[in-house]
PDB file of C-alpha atoms and ligand atoms in Angstrom:
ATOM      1  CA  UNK A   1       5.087  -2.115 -10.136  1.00  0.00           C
ATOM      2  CA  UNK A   2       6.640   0.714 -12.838  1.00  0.00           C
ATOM      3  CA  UNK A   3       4.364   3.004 -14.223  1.00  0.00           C
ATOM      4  CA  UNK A   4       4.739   5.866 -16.411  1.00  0.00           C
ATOM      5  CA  UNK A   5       3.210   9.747 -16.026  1.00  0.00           C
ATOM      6  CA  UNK A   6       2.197  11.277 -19.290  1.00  0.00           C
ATOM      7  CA  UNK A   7       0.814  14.283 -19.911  1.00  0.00           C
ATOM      8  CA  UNK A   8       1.348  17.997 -20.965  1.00  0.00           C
ATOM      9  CA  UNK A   9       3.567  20.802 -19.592  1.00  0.00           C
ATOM     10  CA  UNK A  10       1.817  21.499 -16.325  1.00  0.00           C
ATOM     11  CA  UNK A  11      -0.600  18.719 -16.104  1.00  0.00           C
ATOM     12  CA  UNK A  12      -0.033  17.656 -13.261  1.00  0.00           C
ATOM     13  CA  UNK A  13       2.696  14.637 -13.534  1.00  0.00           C
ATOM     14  CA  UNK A  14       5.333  15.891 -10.672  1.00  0.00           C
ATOM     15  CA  UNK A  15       2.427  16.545  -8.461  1.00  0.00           C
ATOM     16  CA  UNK A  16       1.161  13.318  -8.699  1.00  0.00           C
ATOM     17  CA  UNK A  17       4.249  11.513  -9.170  1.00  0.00           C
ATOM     18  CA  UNK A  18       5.208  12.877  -5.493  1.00  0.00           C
ATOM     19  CA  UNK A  19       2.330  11.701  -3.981  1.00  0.00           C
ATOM     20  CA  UNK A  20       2.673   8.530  -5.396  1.00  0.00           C
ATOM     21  CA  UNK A  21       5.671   8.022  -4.434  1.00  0.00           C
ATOM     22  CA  UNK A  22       4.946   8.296  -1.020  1.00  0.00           C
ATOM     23  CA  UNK A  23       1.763   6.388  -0.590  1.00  0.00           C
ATOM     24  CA  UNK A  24       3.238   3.133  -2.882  1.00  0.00           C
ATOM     25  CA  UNK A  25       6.818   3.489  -1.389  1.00  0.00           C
ATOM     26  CA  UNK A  26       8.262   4.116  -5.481  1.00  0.00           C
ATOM     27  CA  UNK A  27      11.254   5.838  -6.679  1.00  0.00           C
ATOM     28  CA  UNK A  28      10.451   9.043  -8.693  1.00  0.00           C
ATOM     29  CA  UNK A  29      12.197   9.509 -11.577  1.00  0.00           C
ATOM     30  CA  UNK A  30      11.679  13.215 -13.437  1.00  0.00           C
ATOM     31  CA  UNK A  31      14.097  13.695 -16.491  1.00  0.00           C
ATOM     32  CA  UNK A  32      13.026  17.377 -16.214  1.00  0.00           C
ATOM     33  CA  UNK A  33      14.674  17.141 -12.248  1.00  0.00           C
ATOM     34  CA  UNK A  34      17.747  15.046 -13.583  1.00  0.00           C
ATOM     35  CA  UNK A  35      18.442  17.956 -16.175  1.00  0.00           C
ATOM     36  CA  UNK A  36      17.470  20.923 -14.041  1.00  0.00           C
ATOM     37  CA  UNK A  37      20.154  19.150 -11.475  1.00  0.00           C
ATOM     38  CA  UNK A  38      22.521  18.703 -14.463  1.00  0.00           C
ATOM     39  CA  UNK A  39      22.109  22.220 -15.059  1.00  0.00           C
ATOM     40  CA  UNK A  40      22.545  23.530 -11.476  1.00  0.00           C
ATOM     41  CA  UNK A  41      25.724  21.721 -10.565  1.00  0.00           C
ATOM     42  CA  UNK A  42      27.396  22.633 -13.705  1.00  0.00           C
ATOM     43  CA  UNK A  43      28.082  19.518 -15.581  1.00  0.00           C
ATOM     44  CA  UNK A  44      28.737  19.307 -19.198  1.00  0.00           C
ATOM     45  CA  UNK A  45      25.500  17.442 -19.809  1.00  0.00           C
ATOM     46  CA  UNK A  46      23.445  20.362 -17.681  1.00  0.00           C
ATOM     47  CA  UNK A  47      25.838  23.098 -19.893  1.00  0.00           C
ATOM     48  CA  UNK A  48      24.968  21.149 -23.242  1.00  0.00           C
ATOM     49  CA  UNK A  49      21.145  21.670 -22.833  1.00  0.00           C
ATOM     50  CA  UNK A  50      20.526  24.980 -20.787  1.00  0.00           C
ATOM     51  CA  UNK A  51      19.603  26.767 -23.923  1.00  0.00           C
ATOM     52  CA  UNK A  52      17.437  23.593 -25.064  1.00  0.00           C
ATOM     53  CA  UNK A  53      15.935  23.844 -21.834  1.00  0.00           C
ATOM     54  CA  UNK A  54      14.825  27.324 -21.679  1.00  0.00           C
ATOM     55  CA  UNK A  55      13.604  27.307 -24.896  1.00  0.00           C
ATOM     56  CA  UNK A  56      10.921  24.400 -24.233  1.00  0.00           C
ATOM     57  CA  UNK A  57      12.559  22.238 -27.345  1.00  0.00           C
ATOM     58  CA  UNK A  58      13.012  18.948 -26.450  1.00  0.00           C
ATOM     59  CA  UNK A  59      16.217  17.363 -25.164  1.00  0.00           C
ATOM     60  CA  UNK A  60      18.474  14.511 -27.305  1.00  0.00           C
ATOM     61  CA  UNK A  61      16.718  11.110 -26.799  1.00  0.00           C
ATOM     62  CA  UNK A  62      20.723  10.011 -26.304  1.00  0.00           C
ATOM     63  CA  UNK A  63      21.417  12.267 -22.952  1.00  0.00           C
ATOM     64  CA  UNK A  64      18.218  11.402 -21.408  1.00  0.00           C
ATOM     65  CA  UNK A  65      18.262   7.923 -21.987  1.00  0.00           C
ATOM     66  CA  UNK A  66      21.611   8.311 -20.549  1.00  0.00           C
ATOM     67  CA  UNK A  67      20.159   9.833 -17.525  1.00  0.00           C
ATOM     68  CA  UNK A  68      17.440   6.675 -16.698  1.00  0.00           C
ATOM     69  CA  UNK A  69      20.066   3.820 -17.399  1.00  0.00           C
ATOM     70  CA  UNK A  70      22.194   5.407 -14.673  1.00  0.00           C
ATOM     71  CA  UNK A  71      19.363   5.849 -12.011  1.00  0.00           C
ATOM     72  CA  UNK A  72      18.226   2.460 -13.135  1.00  0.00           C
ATOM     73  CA  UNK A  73      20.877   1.107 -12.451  1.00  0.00           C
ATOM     74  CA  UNK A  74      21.977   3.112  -9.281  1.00  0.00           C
ATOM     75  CA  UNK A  75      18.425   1.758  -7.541  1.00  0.00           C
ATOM     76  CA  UNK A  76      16.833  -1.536  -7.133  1.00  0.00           C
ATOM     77  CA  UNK A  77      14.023  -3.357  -5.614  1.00  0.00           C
ATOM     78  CA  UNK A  78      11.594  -0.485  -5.596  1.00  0.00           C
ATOM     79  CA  UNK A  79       9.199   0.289  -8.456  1.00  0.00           C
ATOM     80  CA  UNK A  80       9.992   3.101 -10.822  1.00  0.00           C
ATOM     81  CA  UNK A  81       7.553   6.550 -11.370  1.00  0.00           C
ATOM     82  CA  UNK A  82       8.786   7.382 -14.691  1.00  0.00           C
ATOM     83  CA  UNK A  83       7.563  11.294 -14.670  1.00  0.00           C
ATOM     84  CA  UNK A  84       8.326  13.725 -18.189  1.00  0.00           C
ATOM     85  CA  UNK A  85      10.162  10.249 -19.443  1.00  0.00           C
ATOM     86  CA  UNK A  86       9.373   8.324 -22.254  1.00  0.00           C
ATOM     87  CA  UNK A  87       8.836  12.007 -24.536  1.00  0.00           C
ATOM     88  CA  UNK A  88       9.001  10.261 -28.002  1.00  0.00           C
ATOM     89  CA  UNK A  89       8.836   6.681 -29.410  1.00  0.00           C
ATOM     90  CA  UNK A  90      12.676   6.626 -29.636  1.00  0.00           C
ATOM     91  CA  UNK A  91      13.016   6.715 -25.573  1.00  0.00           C
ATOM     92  CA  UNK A  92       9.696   4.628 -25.119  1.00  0.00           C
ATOM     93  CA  UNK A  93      11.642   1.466 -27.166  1.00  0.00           C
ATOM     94  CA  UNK A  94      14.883   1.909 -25.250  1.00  0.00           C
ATOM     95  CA  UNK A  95      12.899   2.355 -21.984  1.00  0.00           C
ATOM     96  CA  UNK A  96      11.289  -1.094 -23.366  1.00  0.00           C
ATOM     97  CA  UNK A  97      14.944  -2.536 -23.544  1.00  0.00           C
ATOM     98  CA  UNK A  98      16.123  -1.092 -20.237  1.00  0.00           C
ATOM     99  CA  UNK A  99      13.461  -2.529 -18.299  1.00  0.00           C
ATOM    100  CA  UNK A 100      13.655  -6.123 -20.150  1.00  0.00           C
ATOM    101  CA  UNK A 101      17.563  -6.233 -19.680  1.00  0.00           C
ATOM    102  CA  UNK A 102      16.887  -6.001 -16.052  1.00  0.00           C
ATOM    103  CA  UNK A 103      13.334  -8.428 -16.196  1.00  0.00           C
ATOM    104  CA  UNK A 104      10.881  -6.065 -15.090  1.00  0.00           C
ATOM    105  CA  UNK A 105       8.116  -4.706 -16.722  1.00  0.00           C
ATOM    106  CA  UNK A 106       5.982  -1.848 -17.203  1.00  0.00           C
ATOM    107  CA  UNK A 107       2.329  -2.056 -15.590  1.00  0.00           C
ATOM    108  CA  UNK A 108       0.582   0.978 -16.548  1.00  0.00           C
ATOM    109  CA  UNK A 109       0.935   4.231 -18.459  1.00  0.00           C
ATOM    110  CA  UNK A 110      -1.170   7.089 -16.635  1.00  0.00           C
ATOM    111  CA  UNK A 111      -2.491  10.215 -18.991  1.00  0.00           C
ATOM    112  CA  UNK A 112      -3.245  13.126 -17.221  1.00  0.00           C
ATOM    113  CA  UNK A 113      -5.718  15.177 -19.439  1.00  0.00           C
ATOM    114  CA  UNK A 114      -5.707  18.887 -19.373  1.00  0.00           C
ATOM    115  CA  UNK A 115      -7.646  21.045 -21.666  1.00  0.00           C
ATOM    116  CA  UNK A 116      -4.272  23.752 -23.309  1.00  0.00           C
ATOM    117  CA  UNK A 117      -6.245  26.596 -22.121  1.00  0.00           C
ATOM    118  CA  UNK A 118      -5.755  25.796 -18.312  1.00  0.00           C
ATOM    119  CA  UNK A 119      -2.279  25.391 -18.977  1.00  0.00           C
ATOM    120  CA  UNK A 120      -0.741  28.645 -19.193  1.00  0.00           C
ATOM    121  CA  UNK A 121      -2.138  29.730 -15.428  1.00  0.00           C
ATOM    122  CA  UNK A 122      -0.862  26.637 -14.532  1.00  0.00           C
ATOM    123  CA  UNK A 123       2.576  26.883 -15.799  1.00  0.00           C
ATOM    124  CA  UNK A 124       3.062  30.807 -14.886  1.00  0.00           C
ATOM    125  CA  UNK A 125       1.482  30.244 -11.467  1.00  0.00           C
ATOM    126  CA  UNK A 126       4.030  27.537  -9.864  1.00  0.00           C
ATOM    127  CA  UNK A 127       6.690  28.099  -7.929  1.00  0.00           C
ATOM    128  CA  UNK A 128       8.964  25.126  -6.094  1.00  0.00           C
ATOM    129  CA  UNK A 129      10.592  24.641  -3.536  1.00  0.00           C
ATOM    130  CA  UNK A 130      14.600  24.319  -4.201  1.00  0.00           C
ATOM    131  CA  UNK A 131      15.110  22.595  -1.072  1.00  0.00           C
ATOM    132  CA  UNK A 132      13.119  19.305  -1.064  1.00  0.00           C
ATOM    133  CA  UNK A 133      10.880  19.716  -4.694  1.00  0.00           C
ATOM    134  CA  UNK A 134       7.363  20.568  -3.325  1.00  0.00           C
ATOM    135  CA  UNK A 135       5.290  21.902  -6.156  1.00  0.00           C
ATOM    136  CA  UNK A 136       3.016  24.694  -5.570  1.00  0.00           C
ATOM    137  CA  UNK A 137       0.754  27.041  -7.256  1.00  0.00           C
ATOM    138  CA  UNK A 138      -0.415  30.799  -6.603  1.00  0.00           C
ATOM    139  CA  UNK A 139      -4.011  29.830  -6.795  1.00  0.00           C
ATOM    140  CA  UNK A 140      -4.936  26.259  -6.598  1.00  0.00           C
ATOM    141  CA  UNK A 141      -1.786  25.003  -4.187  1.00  0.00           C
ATOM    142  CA  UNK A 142      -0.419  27.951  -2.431  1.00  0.00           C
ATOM    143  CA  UNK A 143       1.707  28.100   0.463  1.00  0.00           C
ATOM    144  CA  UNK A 144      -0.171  26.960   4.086  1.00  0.00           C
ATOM    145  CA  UNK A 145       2.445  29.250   5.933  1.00  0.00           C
ATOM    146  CA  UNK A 146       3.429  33.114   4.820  1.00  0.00           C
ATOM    147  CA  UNK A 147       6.579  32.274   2.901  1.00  0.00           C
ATOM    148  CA  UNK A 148       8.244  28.432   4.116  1.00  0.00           C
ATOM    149  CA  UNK A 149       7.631  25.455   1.989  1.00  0.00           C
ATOM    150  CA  UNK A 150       5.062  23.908   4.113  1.00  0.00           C
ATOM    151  CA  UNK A 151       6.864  20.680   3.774  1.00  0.00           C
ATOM    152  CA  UNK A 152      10.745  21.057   4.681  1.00  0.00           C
ATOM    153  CA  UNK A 153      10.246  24.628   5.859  1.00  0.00           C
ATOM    154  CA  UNK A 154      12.606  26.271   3.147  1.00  0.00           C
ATOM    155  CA  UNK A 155      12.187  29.965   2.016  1.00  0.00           C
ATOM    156  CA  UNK A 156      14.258  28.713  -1.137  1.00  0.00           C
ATOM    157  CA  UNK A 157      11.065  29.155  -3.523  1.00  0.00           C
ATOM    158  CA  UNK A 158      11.447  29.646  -7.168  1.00  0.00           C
ATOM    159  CA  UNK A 159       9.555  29.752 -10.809  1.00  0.00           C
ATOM    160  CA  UNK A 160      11.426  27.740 -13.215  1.00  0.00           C
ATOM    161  CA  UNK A 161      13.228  30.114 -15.932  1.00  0.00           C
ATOM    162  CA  UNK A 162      10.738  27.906 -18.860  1.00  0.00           C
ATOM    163  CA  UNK A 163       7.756  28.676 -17.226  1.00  0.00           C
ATOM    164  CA  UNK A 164       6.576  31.319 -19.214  1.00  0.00           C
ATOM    165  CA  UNK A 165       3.951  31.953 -22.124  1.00  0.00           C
ATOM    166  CA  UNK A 166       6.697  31.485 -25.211  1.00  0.00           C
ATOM    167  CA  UNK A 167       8.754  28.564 -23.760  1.00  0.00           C
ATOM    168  CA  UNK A 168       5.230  26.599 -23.149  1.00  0.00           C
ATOM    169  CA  UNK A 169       3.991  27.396 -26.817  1.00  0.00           C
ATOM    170  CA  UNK A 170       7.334  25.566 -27.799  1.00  0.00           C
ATOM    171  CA  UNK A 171       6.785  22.808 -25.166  1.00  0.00           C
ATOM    172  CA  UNK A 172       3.346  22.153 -26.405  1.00  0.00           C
ATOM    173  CA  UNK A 173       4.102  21.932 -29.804  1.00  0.00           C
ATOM    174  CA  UNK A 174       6.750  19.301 -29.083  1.00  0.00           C
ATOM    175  CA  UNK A 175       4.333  17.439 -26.419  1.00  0.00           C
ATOM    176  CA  UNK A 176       1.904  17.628 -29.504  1.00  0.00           C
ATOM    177  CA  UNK A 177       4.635  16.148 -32.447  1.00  0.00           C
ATOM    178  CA  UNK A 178       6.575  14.036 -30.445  1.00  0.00           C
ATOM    179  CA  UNK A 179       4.673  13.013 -27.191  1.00  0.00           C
ATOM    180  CA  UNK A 180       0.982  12.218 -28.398  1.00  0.00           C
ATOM    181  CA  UNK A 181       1.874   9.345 -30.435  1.00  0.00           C
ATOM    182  CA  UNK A 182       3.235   7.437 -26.980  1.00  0.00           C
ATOM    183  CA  UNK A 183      -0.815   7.308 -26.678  1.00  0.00           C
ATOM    184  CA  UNK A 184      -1.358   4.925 -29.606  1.00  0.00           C
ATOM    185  CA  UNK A 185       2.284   3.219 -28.553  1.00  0.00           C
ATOM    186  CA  UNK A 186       0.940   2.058 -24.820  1.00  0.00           C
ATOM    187  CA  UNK A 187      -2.869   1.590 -26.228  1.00  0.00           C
ATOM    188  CA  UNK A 188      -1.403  -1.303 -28.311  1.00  0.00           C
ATOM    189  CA  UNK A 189       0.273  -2.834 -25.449  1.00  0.00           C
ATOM    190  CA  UNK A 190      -3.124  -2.169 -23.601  1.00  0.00           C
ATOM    191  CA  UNK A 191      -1.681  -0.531 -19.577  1.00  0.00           C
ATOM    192  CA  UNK A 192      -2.755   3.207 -20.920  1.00  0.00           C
ATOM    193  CA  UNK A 193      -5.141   4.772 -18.733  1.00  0.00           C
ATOM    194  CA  UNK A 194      -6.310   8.570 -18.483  1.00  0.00           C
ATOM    195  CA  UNK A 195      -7.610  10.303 -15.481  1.00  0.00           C
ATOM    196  CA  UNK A 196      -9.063  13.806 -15.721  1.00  0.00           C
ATOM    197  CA  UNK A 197      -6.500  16.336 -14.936  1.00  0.00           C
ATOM    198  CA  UNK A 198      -8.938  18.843 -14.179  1.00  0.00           C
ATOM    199  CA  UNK A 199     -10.425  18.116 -11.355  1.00  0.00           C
ATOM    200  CA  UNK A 200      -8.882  18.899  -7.675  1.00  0.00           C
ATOM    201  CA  UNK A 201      -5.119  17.268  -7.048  1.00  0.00           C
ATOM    202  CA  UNK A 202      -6.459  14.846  -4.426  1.00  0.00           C
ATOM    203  CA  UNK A 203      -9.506  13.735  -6.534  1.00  0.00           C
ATOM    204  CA  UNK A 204      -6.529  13.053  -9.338  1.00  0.00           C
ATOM    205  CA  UNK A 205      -4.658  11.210  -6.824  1.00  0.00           C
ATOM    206  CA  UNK A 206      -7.884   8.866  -5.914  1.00  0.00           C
ATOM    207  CA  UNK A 207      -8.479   7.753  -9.492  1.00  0.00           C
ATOM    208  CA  UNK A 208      -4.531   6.996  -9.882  1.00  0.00           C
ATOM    209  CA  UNK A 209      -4.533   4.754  -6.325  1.00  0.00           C
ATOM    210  CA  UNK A 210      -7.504   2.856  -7.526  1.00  0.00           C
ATOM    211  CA  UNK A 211      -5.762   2.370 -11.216  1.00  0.00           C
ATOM    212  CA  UNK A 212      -2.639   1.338  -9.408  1.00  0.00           C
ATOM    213  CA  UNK A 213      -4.692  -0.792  -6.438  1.00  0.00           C
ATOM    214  CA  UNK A 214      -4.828  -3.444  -9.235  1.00  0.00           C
ATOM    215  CA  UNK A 215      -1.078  -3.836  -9.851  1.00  0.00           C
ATOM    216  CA  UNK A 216      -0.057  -4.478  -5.923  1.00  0.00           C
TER     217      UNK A 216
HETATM  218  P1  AP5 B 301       9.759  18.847 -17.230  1.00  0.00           P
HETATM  219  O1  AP5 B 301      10.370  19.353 -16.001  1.00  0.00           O
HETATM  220  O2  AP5 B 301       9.441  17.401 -17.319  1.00  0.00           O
HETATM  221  O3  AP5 B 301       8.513  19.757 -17.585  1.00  0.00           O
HETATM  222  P2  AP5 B 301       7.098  19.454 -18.293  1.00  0.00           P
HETATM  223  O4  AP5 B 301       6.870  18.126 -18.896  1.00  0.00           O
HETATM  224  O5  AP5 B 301       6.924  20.600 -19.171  1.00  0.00           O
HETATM  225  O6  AP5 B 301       6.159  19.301 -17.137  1.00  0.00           O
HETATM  226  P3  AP5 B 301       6.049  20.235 -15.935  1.00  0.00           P
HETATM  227  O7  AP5 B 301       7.054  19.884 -14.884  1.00  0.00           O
HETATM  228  O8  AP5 B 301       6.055  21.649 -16.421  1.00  0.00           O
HETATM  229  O9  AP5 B 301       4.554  19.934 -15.463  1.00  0.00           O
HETATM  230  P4  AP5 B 301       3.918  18.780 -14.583  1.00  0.00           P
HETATM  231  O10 AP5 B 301       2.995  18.009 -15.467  1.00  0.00           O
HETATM  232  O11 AP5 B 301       4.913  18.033 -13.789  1.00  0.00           O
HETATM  233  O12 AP5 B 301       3.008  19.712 -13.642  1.00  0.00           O
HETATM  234  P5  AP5 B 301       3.117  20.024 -12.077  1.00  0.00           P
HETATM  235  O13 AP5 B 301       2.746  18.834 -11.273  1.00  0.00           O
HETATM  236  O14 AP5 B 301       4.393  20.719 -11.752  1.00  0.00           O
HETATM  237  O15 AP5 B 301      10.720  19.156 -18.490  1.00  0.00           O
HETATM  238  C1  AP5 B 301      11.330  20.419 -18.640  1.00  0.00           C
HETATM  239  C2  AP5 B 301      12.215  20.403 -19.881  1.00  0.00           C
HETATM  240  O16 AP5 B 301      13.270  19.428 -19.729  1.00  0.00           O
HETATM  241  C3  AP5 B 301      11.518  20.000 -21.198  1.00  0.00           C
HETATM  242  O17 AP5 B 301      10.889  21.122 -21.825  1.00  0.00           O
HETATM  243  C4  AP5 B 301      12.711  19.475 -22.025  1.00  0.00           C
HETATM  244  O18 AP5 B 301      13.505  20.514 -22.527  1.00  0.00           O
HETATM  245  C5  AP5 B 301      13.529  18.747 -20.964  1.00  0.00           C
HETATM  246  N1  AP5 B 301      13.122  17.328 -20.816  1.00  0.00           N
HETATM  247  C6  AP5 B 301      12.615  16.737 -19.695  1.00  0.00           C
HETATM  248  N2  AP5 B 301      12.377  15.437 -19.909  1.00  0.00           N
HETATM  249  C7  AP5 B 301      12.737  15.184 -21.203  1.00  0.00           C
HETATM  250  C8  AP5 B 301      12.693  14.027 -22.013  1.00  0.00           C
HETATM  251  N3  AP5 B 301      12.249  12.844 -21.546  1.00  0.00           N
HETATM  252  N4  AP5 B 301      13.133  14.136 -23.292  1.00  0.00           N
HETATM  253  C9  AP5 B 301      13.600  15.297 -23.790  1.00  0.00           C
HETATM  254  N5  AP5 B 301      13.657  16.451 -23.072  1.00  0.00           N
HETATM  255  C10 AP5 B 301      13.222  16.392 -21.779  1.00  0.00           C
HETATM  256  O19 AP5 B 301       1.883  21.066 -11.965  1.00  0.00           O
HETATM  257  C11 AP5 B 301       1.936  22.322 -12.593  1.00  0.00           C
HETATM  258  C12 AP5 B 301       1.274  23.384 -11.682  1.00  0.00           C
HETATM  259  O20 AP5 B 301      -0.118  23.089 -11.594  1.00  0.00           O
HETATM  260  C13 AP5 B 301       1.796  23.392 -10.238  1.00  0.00           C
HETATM  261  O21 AP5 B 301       1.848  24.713  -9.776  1.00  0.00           O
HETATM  262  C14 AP5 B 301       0.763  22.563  -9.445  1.00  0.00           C
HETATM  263  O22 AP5 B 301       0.673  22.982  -8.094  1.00  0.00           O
HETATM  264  C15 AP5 B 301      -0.517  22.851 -10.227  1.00  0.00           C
HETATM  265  N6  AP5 B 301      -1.440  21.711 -10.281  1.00  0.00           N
HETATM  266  C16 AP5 B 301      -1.126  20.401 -10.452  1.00  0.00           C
HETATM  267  N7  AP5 B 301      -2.238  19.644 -10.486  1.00  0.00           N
HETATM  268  C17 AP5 B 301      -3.280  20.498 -10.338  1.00  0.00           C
HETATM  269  C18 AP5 B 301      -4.706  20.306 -10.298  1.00  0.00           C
HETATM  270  N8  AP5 B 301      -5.265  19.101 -10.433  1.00  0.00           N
HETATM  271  N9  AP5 B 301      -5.500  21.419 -10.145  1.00  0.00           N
HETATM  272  C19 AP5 B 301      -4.938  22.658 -10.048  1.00  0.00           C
HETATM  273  N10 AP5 B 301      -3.598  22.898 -10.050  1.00  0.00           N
HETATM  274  C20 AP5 B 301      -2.780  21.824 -10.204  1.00  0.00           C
END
């Protein structure tokens, strides 16, 4: 099974994409990790789109496409999350060609629908950890412990430098121009599905499992 998040900035897609991953035994794949990585360990890649990055535009369809082909090709025999990845049509055909050239296929396309007001307190509440990628939130996720991820047990807990109120205007505009019309893209191929974004993470994860129960 390979099945692809979509949704807006701080809907919800890593969170669930974790969980996923853990309960179906899948390989997450976030673009957004791949380039934050990029970034961190100084590559030319991560130097070419820091400033892309913190300004919420999106990055070339060629260096992210880039980015899946090698992890596609580095990992085998598990089914793929895809999670921030296909962004515009151009990436959604080549991820069409990737997967064919290696005979899988895609079996569903989750939407995760969040109303752009509850964005913002979503986006300028998280924090991560650096250590092993647990997601949290000030209000609706926060820490179980006083400061230690409560997974891993890290105190290495940061905001992201985009997460703020003019980096996610930009990031919703492009989600809006360039991401949307993957809806009508997957309809016609009939595997999209939406689950409501706003209700509690586990509820979320509930409707996804029984949307996924059908693929095993
Ligand atoms: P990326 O890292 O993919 O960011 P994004 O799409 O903006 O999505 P986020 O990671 O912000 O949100 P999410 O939906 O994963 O939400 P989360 O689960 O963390 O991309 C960053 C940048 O990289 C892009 O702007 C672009 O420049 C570049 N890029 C990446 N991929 C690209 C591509 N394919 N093409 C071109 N450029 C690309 O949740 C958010 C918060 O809400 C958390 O604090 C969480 O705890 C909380 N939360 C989650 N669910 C709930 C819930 N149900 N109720 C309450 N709180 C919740």
């Amino acid at each position: 099974m390979n099945i692809i998040f979509l949704g807006a900035p701080g809907a919800g897609k890593g969170t669930q994409a974790r969980k996923v991953s853990t309960e179906f035994s899948m390989i997450q794949l976030s673009t957004g990790d791949m380039l934050r990585e990029a970034r961190m360990s100084n590559t030319s890649t991560g130097n070419k789109v820091s400033s892309i990055m913190d300004s919420g535009e999106l990055v070339t369809d060629e260096i992210v496409i880039a980015l899946i082909e090698e992890k596609l090709s580095e990992n085998h025999g598990k089914g793929f999350i895809f999670d921030g990845f296909p962004r515009t049509i151009g990436q959604a055909i080549a991820l069409d060609r990737l997967l064919e050239s290696k005979y899988i296929g895609l079996s569903a396309v989750v939407e995760i629908k969040v109303e752009n007001k509850v964005l913002i307190d979503r986006i300028t509440g998280r924090y991560t950890c650096q250590a092993c990628g647990e997601v949290y939130h000030e209000s609706s996720r926060p820490l179980e412990t006083n400061r230690n991820c409560d997974v891993c047990g890290s105190n290495n807990l940061k905001k992201r430098a985009d997460d703020n109120e003019v980096s996610l205007r930009t990031r919703l505009k492009e989600y809006n121009d360039k991401t949307e019309p993957l809806k009508e893209y997957y309809l016609d191929k009939e595997i999209l599905y939406s689950v409501d974004g706003l209700k509690p993470i586990d509820a979320i994860n509930a409707e996804i499992n029984k949307i996924l129960m059908k693929y095993l």
